[in-house]
PDB file of C-alpha atoms in Angstrom:
ATOM      1  CA  UNK A1200      -0.104  -0.066  -0.026  1.00 87.00           C
ATOM      2  CA  UNK A1201       1.510   3.332  -0.865  1.00 94.00           C
ATOM      3  CA  UNK A1202       2.381   5.912   1.790  1.00 97.00           C
ATOM      4  CA  UNK A1203      -0.402   8.655   1.453  1.00 97.00           C
ATOM      5  CA  UNK A1204       0.596  12.466   1.653  1.00 97.00           C
ATOM      6  CA  UNK A1205      -0.894  15.439   2.162  1.00 98.00           C
ATOM      7  CA  UNK A1206       1.465  18.222   0.727  1.00 97.00           C
ATOM      8  CA  UNK A1207       0.718  21.773   2.726  1.00 97.00           C
ATOM      9  CA  UNK A1208       2.636  24.953   1.153  1.00 96.00           C
ATOM     10  CA  UNK A1209       1.382  28.339   0.155  1.00 95.00           C
ATOM     11  CA  UNK A1210       3.462  28.072  -2.955  1.00 94.00           C
ATOM     12  CA  UNK A1211       1.741  26.533  -5.995  1.00 96.00           C
ATOM     13  CA  UNK A1212       5.215  25.487  -7.979  1.00 94.00           C
ATOM     14  CA  UNK A1213       6.333  23.640  -4.608  1.00 94.00           C
ATOM     15  CA  UNK A1214       3.133  21.693  -4.385  1.00 95.00           C
ATOM     16  CA  UNK A1215       3.412  20.994  -7.999  1.00 96.00           C
ATOM     17  CA  UNK A1216       6.933  19.520  -7.568  1.00 94.00           C
ATOM     18  CA  UNK A1217       6.205  17.353  -4.662  1.00 95.00           C
ATOM     19  CA  UNK A1218       3.221  15.999  -6.108  1.00 96.00           C
ATOM     20  CA  UNK A1219       5.389  14.994  -9.556  1.00 96.00           C
ATOM     21  CA  UNK A1220       7.730  13.632  -7.154  1.00 95.00           C
ATOM     22  CA  UNK A1221       5.894  11.351  -5.432  1.00 94.00           C
ATOM     23  CA  UNK A1222       3.702  10.208  -8.841  1.00 94.00           C
ATOM     24  CA  UNK A1223       7.561   8.922  -9.922  1.00 96.00           C
ATOM     25  CA  UNK A1224       7.356   6.411  -7.000  1.00 96.00           C
ATOM     26  CA  UNK A1225       4.543   3.773  -6.469  1.00 95.00           C
ATOM     27  CA  UNK A1226       4.930   4.001  -2.870  1.00 96.00           C
ATOM     28  CA  UNK A1227       4.178   7.494  -2.637  1.00 97.00           C
ATOM     29  CA  UNK A1228       0.399   8.930  -3.261  1.00 96.00           C
ATOM     30  CA  UNK A1229      -0.618  12.473  -2.772  1.00 97.00           C
ATOM     31  CA  UNK A1230      -3.817  12.263  -1.769  1.00 97.00           C
ATOM     32  CA  UNK A1231      -4.450  15.982  -1.243  1.00 97.00           C
ATOM     33  CA  UNK A1232      -2.539  19.506  -1.753  1.00 97.00           C
ATOM     34  CA  UNK A1233      -3.372  22.482   0.737  1.00 97.00           C
ATOM     35  CA  UNK A1234      -2.165  26.286   0.355  1.00 96.00           C
ATOM     36  CA  UNK A1235      -3.175  26.755   4.257  1.00 96.00           C
ATOM     37  CA  UNK A1236      -3.285  25.899   7.312  1.00 95.00           C
ATOM     38  CA  UNK A1237      -7.244  25.597   7.502  1.00 96.00           C
ATOM     39  CA  UNK A1238      -7.142  23.659   4.342  1.00 97.00           C
ATOM     40  CA  UNK A1239      -4.669  21.010   5.885  1.00 97.00           C
ATOM     41  CA  UNK A1240      -6.596  20.605   9.148  1.00 97.00           C
ATOM     42  CA  UNK A1241      -9.465  19.641   7.228  1.00 97.00           C
ATOM     43  CA  UNK A1242      -7.952  17.439   4.765  1.00 97.00           C
ATOM     44  CA  UNK A1243      -5.789  15.928   7.367  1.00 97.00           C
ATOM     45  CA  UNK A1244      -9.051  15.375   9.571  1.00 97.00           C
ATOM     46  CA  UNK A1245     -10.902  14.021   6.469  1.00 97.00           C
ATOM     47  CA  UNK A1246      -8.813  11.754   4.916  1.00 97.00           C
ATOM     48  CA  UNK A1247      -6.267  10.356   7.701  1.00 96.00           C
ATOM     49  CA  UNK A1248      -3.281  10.400   5.556  1.00 97.00           C
ATOM     50  CA  UNK A1249       0.074   8.933   6.458  1.00 97.00           C
ATOM     51  CA  UNK A1250       2.598  11.578   6.176  1.00 97.00           C
ATOM     52  CA  UNK A1251       2.028  15.777   5.842  1.00 98.00           C
ATOM     53  CA  UNK A1252       4.837  17.711   4.507  1.00 97.00           C
ATOM     54  CA  UNK A1253       4.141  21.366   5.700  1.00 96.00           C
ATOM     55  CA  UNK A1254       5.672  24.650   4.897  1.00 95.00           C
ATOM     56  CA  UNK A1255       7.236  26.742   7.858  1.00 93.00           C
ATOM     57  CA  UNK A1256       5.747  29.969   6.223  1.00 92.00           C
ATOM     58  CA  UNK A1257       2.065  29.756   5.669  1.00 95.00           C
ATOM     59  CA  UNK A1258      -0.114  32.025   3.948  1.00 94.00           C
ATOM     60  CA  UNK A1259      -2.523  31.803   7.501  1.00 94.00           C
ATOM     61  CA  UNK A1260       0.104  31.342   9.861  1.00 91.00           C
ATOM     62  CA  UNK A1261       3.268  29.828  11.476  1.00 93.00           C
ATOM     63  CA  UNK A1262       3.532  25.840  10.005  1.00 93.00           C
ATOM     64  CA  UNK A1263       5.666  25.023  12.895  1.00 93.00           C
ATOM     65  CA  UNK A1264       2.802  26.132  15.547  1.00 95.00           C
ATOM     66  CA  UNK A1265       0.609  23.896  13.153  1.00 96.00           C
ATOM     67  CA  UNK A1266       2.956  21.078  13.294  1.00 96.00           C
ATOM     68  CA  UNK A1267       2.540  21.001  17.158  1.00 95.00           C
ATOM     69  CA  UNK A1268      -1.064  20.956  16.981  1.00 96.00           C
ATOM     70  CA  UNK A1269      -1.391  18.248  14.743  1.00 96.00           C
ATOM     71  CA  UNK A1270       0.895  16.272  16.293  1.00 95.00           C
ATOM     72  CA  UNK A1271      -0.880  16.856  19.713  1.00 95.00           C
ATOM     73  CA  UNK A1272      -4.115  15.800  17.801  1.00 96.00           C
ATOM     74  CA  UNK A1273      -2.874  12.759  15.456  1.00 96.00           C
ATOM     75  CA  UNK A1274       0.355  11.213  17.725  1.00 95.00           C
ATOM     76  CA  UNK A1275       0.805   8.712  14.842  1.00 96.00           C
ATOM     77  CA  UNK A1276       0.884  11.511  11.750  1.00 97.00           C
ATOM     78  CA  UNK A1277       4.127  11.931  10.188  1.00 97.00           C
ATOM     79  CA  UNK A1278       4.893  15.131   9.895  1.00 97.00           C
ATOM     80  CA  UNK A1279       7.685  16.377   7.843  1.00 97.00           C
ATOM     81  CA  UNK A1280       8.881  20.299   7.638  1.00 95.00           C
ATOM     82  CA  UNK A1281      10.240  21.586   4.465  1.00 93.00           C
ATOM     83  CA  UNK A1282      11.640  25.100   4.844  1.00 88.00           C
ATOM     84  CA  UNK A1283      13.590  27.650   2.914  1.00 85.00           C
ATOM     85  CA  UNK A1284      15.167  28.637   6.461  1.00 74.00           C
ATOM     86  CA  UNK A1285      18.335  26.369   6.725  1.00 66.00           C
ATOM     87  CA  UNK A1286      18.966  28.094  10.228  1.00 76.00           C
ATOM     88  CA  UNK A1287      19.717  26.084  13.501  1.00 81.00           C
ATOM     89  CA  UNK A1288      16.938  27.654  15.284  1.00 79.00           C
ATOM     90  CA  UNK A1289      14.076  26.410  12.740  1.00 85.00           C
ATOM     91  CA  UNK A1290      15.604  22.997  12.603  1.00 88.00           C
ATOM     92  CA  UNK A1291      15.358  23.119  16.798  1.00 86.00           C
ATOM     93  CA  UNK A1292      12.216  24.441  16.981  1.00 87.00           C
ATOM     94  CA  UNK A1293      10.851  21.940  14.151  1.00 90.00           C
ATOM     95  CA  UNK A1294      12.517  19.376  16.861  1.00 90.00           C
ATOM     96  CA  UNK A1295      10.658  20.675  19.638  1.00 89.00           C
ATOM     97  CA  UNK A1296       7.097  20.655  18.010  1.00 92.00           C
ATOM     98  CA  UNK A1297       7.367  16.938  17.359  1.00 93.00           C
ATOM     99  CA  UNK A1298       7.762  16.658  14.080  1.00 95.00           C
ATOM    100  CA  UNK A1299       9.156  13.694  12.178  1.00 96.00           C
ATOM    101  CA  UNK A1300      11.757  15.175   9.937  1.00 94.00           C
ATOM    102  CA  UNK A1301      13.202  18.361   8.760  1.00 93.00           C
ATOM    103  CA  UNK A1302      14.360  19.174   5.338  1.00 92.00           C
ATOM    104  CA  UNK A1303      15.316  21.993   3.190  1.00 88.00           C
ATOM    105  CA  UNK A1304      13.220  22.821   0.147  1.00 87.00           C
ATOM    106  CA  UNK A1305      16.806  22.741  -2.004  1.00 87.00           C
ATOM    107  CA  UNK A1306      17.572  19.443  -0.530  1.00 89.00           C
ATOM    108  CA  UNK A1307      18.315  16.527  -3.015  1.00 92.00           C
ATOM    109  CA  UNK A1308      15.459  14.525  -4.074  1.00 94.00           C
ATOM    110  CA  UNK A1309      16.671  11.225  -2.335  1.00 94.00           C
ATOM    111  CA  UNK A1310      16.787  13.240   1.145  1.00 94.00           C
ATOM    112  CA  UNK A1311      13.140  14.392   0.619  1.00 95.00           C
ATOM    113  CA  UNK A1312      12.116  10.876  -0.189  1.00 96.00           C
ATOM    114  CA  UNK A1313      13.824   9.850   2.834  1.00 95.00           C
ATOM    115  CA  UNK A1314      12.247  11.929   5.089  1.00 95.00           C
ATOM    116  CA  UNK A1315       8.703  11.255   3.685  1.00 97.00           C
ATOM    117  CA  UNK A1316       9.257   7.057   4.226  1.00 97.00           C
ATOM    118  CA  UNK A1317      11.185   8.084   7.530  1.00 96.00           C
ATOM    119  CA  UNK A1318       8.073   9.784   8.556  1.00 97.00           C
ATOM    120  CA  UNK A1319       5.488   7.323   7.894  1.00 96.00           C
ATOM    121  CA  UNK A1320       7.008   4.504   9.938  1.00 96.00           C
ATOM    122  CA  UNK A1321       8.647   6.579  12.751  1.00 95.00           C
ATOM    123  CA  UNK A1322       6.722   9.282  13.250  1.00 95.00           C
ATOM    124  CA  UNK A1323       7.837  10.295  16.816  1.00 92.00           C
ATOM    125  CA  UNK A1324      11.281   9.482  15.800  1.00 93.00           C
ATOM    126  CA  UNK A1325      13.299  12.760  14.262  1.00 93.00           C
ATOM    127  CA  UNK A1326      15.426  13.011  11.865  1.00 91.00           C
ATOM    128  CA  UNK A1327      17.143  15.862   9.956  1.00 90.00           C
ATOM    129  CA  UNK A1328      20.423  15.829   7.690  1.00 84.00           C
ATOM    130  CA  UNK A1329      22.342  18.625   9.360  1.00 76.00           C
ATOM    131  CA  UNK A1330      20.981  17.577  12.910  1.00 77.00           C
ATOM    132  CA  UNK A1331      24.695  16.504  14.421  1.00 71.00           C
ATOM    133  CA  UNK A1332      26.140  19.582  13.298  1.00 75.00           C
ATOM    134  CA  UNK A1333      23.261  21.705  14.458  1.00 71.00           C
ATOM    135  CA  UNK A1334      23.903  19.958  17.955  1.00 76.00           C
ATOM    136  CA  UNK A1335      27.582  20.624  17.843  1.00 76.00           C
ATOM    137  CA  UNK A1336      26.959  24.362  17.024  1.00 70.00           C
ATOM    138  CA  UNK A1337      24.380  24.780  19.499  1.00 68.00           C
ATOM    139  CA  UNK A1338      26.870  23.098  22.068  1.00 71.00           C
ATOM    140  CA  UNK A1339      29.960  24.961  21.375  1.00 69.00           C
ATOM    141  CA  UNK A1340      27.872  28.532  21.118  1.00 67.00           C
ATOM    142  CA  UNK A1341      26.900  27.595  24.743  1.00 64.00           C
ATOM    143  CA  UNK A1342      30.185  26.699  26.155  1.00 65.00           C
ATOM    144  CA  UNK A1343      31.740  29.795  24.607  1.00 65.00           C
ATOM    145  CA  UNK A1344      28.592  32.047  26.469  1.00 68.00           C
ATOM    146  CA  UNK A1345      28.939  30.235  29.714  1.00 73.00           C
ATOM    147  CA  UNK A1346      26.199  32.016  31.678  1.00 82.00           C
ATOM    148  CA  UNK A1347      26.894  32.087  35.511  1.00 84.00           C
ATOM    149  CA  UNK A1348      24.099  31.111  37.781  1.00 87.00           C
ATOM    150  CA  UNK A1349      22.994  34.533  38.084  1.00 90.00           C
ATOM    151  CA  UNK A1350      23.151  35.499  34.432  1.00 89.00           C
ATOM    152  CA  UNK A1351      20.938  32.535  33.601  1.00 88.00           C
ATOM    153  CA  UNK A1352      18.609  33.571  36.695  1.00 92.00           C
ATOM    154  CA  UNK A1353      18.335  37.050  35.028  1.00 93.00           C
ATOM    155  CA  UNK A1354      17.629  35.740  31.764  1.00 93.00           C
ATOM    156  CA  UNK A1355      14.621  33.611  33.127  1.00 92.00           C
ATOM    157  CA  UNK A1356      13.510  36.629  34.496  1.00 94.00           C
ATOM    158  CA  UNK A1357      13.653  39.055  31.594  1.00 94.00           C
ATOM    159  CA  UNK A1358      12.364  36.364  29.510  1.00 92.00           C
ATOM    160  CA  UNK A1359       9.116  36.265  31.825  1.00 92.00           C
ATOM    161  CA  UNK A1360       8.748  40.001  31.449  1.00 92.00           C
ATOM    162  CA  UNK A1361       9.819  40.993  34.585  1.00 94.00           C
ATOM    163  CA  UNK A1362      10.723  44.693  35.149  1.00 94.00           C
ATOM    164  CA  UNK A1363      14.376  45.880  36.557  1.00 93.00           C
ATOM    165  CA  UNK A1364      12.955  47.083  39.672  1.00 94.00           C
ATOM    166  CA  UNK A1365      11.291  43.577  40.238  1.00 95.00           C
ATOM    167  CA  UNK A1366      14.341  41.746  38.954  1.00 94.00           C
ATOM    168  CA  UNK A1367      15.987  43.783  41.976  1.00 94.00           C
ATOM    169  CA  UNK A1368      13.567  42.795  44.241  1.00 94.00           C
ATOM    170  CA  UNK A1369      13.607  39.165  43.514  1.00 94.00           C
ATOM    171  CA  UNK A1370      17.307  38.870  43.751  1.00 93.00           C
ATOM    172  CA  UNK A1371      17.277  40.918  46.997  1.00 93.00           C
ATOM    173  CA  UNK A1372      19.901  43.284  45.545  1.00 93.00           C
ATOM    174  CA  UNK A1373      20.019  47.350  44.594  1.00 93.00           C
ATOM    175  CA  UNK A1374      18.625  48.597  41.134  1.00 92.00           C
ATOM    176  CA  UNK A1375      21.469  49.984  39.903  1.00 93.00           C
ATOM    177  CA  UNK A1376      23.285  46.407  40.803  1.00 93.00           C
ATOM    178  CA  UNK A1377      20.501  44.978  38.688  1.00 93.00           C
ATOM    179  CA  UNK A1378      20.883  47.011  35.901  1.00 93.00           C
ATOM    180  CA  UNK A1379      24.569  45.643  36.196  1.00 93.00           C
ATOM    181  CA  UNK A1380      23.371  42.706  35.587  1.00 92.00           C
ATOM    182  CA  UNK A1381      21.279  43.075  32.818  1.00 94.00           C
ATOM    183  CA  UNK A1382      23.876  44.804  31.085  1.00 93.00           C
ATOM    184  CA  UNK A1383      26.514  42.452  31.554  1.00 89.00           C
ATOM    185  CA  UNK A1384      23.853  39.640  30.507  1.00 91.00           C
ATOM    186  CA  UNK A1385      23.271  42.275  27.109  1.00 92.00           C
ATOM    187  CA  UNK A1386      27.050  42.537  26.508  1.00 88.00           C
ATOM    188  CA  UNK A1387      27.258  38.815  26.547  1.00 86.00           C
ATOM    189  CA  UNK A1388      24.656  38.019  24.252  1.00 87.00           C
ATOM    190  CA  UNK A1389      26.043  40.704  22.109  1.00 86.00           C
ATOM    191  CA  UNK A1390      22.418  42.498  22.316  1.00 89.00           C
ATOM    192  CA  UNK A1391      21.564  46.318  23.201  1.00 91.00           C
ATOM    193  CA  UNK A1392      17.692  45.522  24.583  1.00 93.00           C
ATOM    194  CA  UNK A1393      15.302  42.960  25.903  1.00 92.00           C
ATOM    195  CA  UNK A1394      14.111  41.778  22.524  1.00 92.00           C
ATOM    196  CA  UNK A1395      17.143  40.935  21.007  1.00 92.00           C
ATOM    197  CA  UNK A1396      18.646  39.378  24.065  1.00 91.00           C
ATOM    198  CA  UNK A1397      16.098  37.131  24.221  1.00 92.00           C
ATOM    199  CA  UNK A1398      15.719  36.296  20.576  1.00 89.00           C
ATOM    200  CA  UNK A1399      19.767  35.674  20.667  1.00 86.00           C
ATOM    201  CA  UNK A1400      19.203  33.271  23.732  1.00 86.00           C
ATOM    202  CA  UNK A1401      16.129  31.458  22.279  1.00 84.00           C
ATOM    203  CA  UNK A1402      18.299  31.127  18.739  1.00 76.00           C
ATOM    204  CA  UNK A1403      21.340  29.493  21.115  1.00 74.00           C
ATOM    205  CA  UNK A1404      19.502  27.281  22.788  1.00 74.00           C
ATOM    206  CA  UNK A1405      19.587  29.075  26.298  1.00 79.00           C
ATOM    207  CA  UNK A1406      15.696  29.499  26.233  1.00 81.00           C
ATOM    208  CA  UNK A1407      12.689  27.714  24.801  1.00 70.00           C
ATOM    209  CA  UNK A1408      10.396  28.382  22.102  1.00 56.00           C
ATOM    210  CA  UNK A1409       7.548  28.304  23.898  1.00 53.00           C
ATOM    211  CA  UNK A1410       8.854  29.877  27.064  1.00 45.00           C
ATOM    212  CA  UNK A1411       9.801  33.034  25.399  1.00 43.00           C
ATOM    213  CA  UNK A1412       7.614  36.226  25.859  1.00 41.00           C
ATOM    214  CA  UNK A1413       8.871  39.250  24.528  1.00 39.00           C
TER     215      UNK A1413
END
């Protein structure tokens, strides 16, 4: 029996390419194409496919948020995240959503085929061609940043939207000392404000996607 696939992408050319690719392989069958997340949800509910290929950027929302929702609803559904963005933080976001595979749209055909086939038999097991290198870069960055326990505490408070005066009260220090802690953290992260610091911390794996609030 062929692996039934729903292709979800806002770009007609990408959907056509994946459908054409599947048609050339007897073990794959595209049973529906969706251009939006809303269409994808309806197709998946009615067709119960084995695998969904999902673009990160969709016209009506974030594909990775949709991936998380689909994983919660359908534990056995294979989810292949396809993206034009090869950044490590996007890869790790895909991993955290419970996706089965992460593939660049410019990846070789065999890599895309392998991702779909993997997802059909191991929905809960994540695979990505660059995962090992991305993990190595994350660990190297974490070692280089080497936040102290106090700096990590301050980062968590910034993440939670706590003001500097409130940070001072929480840590039982003066406001000037709290400002010094925050300034040192910004300097280490190469940031000039809270938003930049949180984005950098997120991209470097110092905080989780679902925990960032600013």
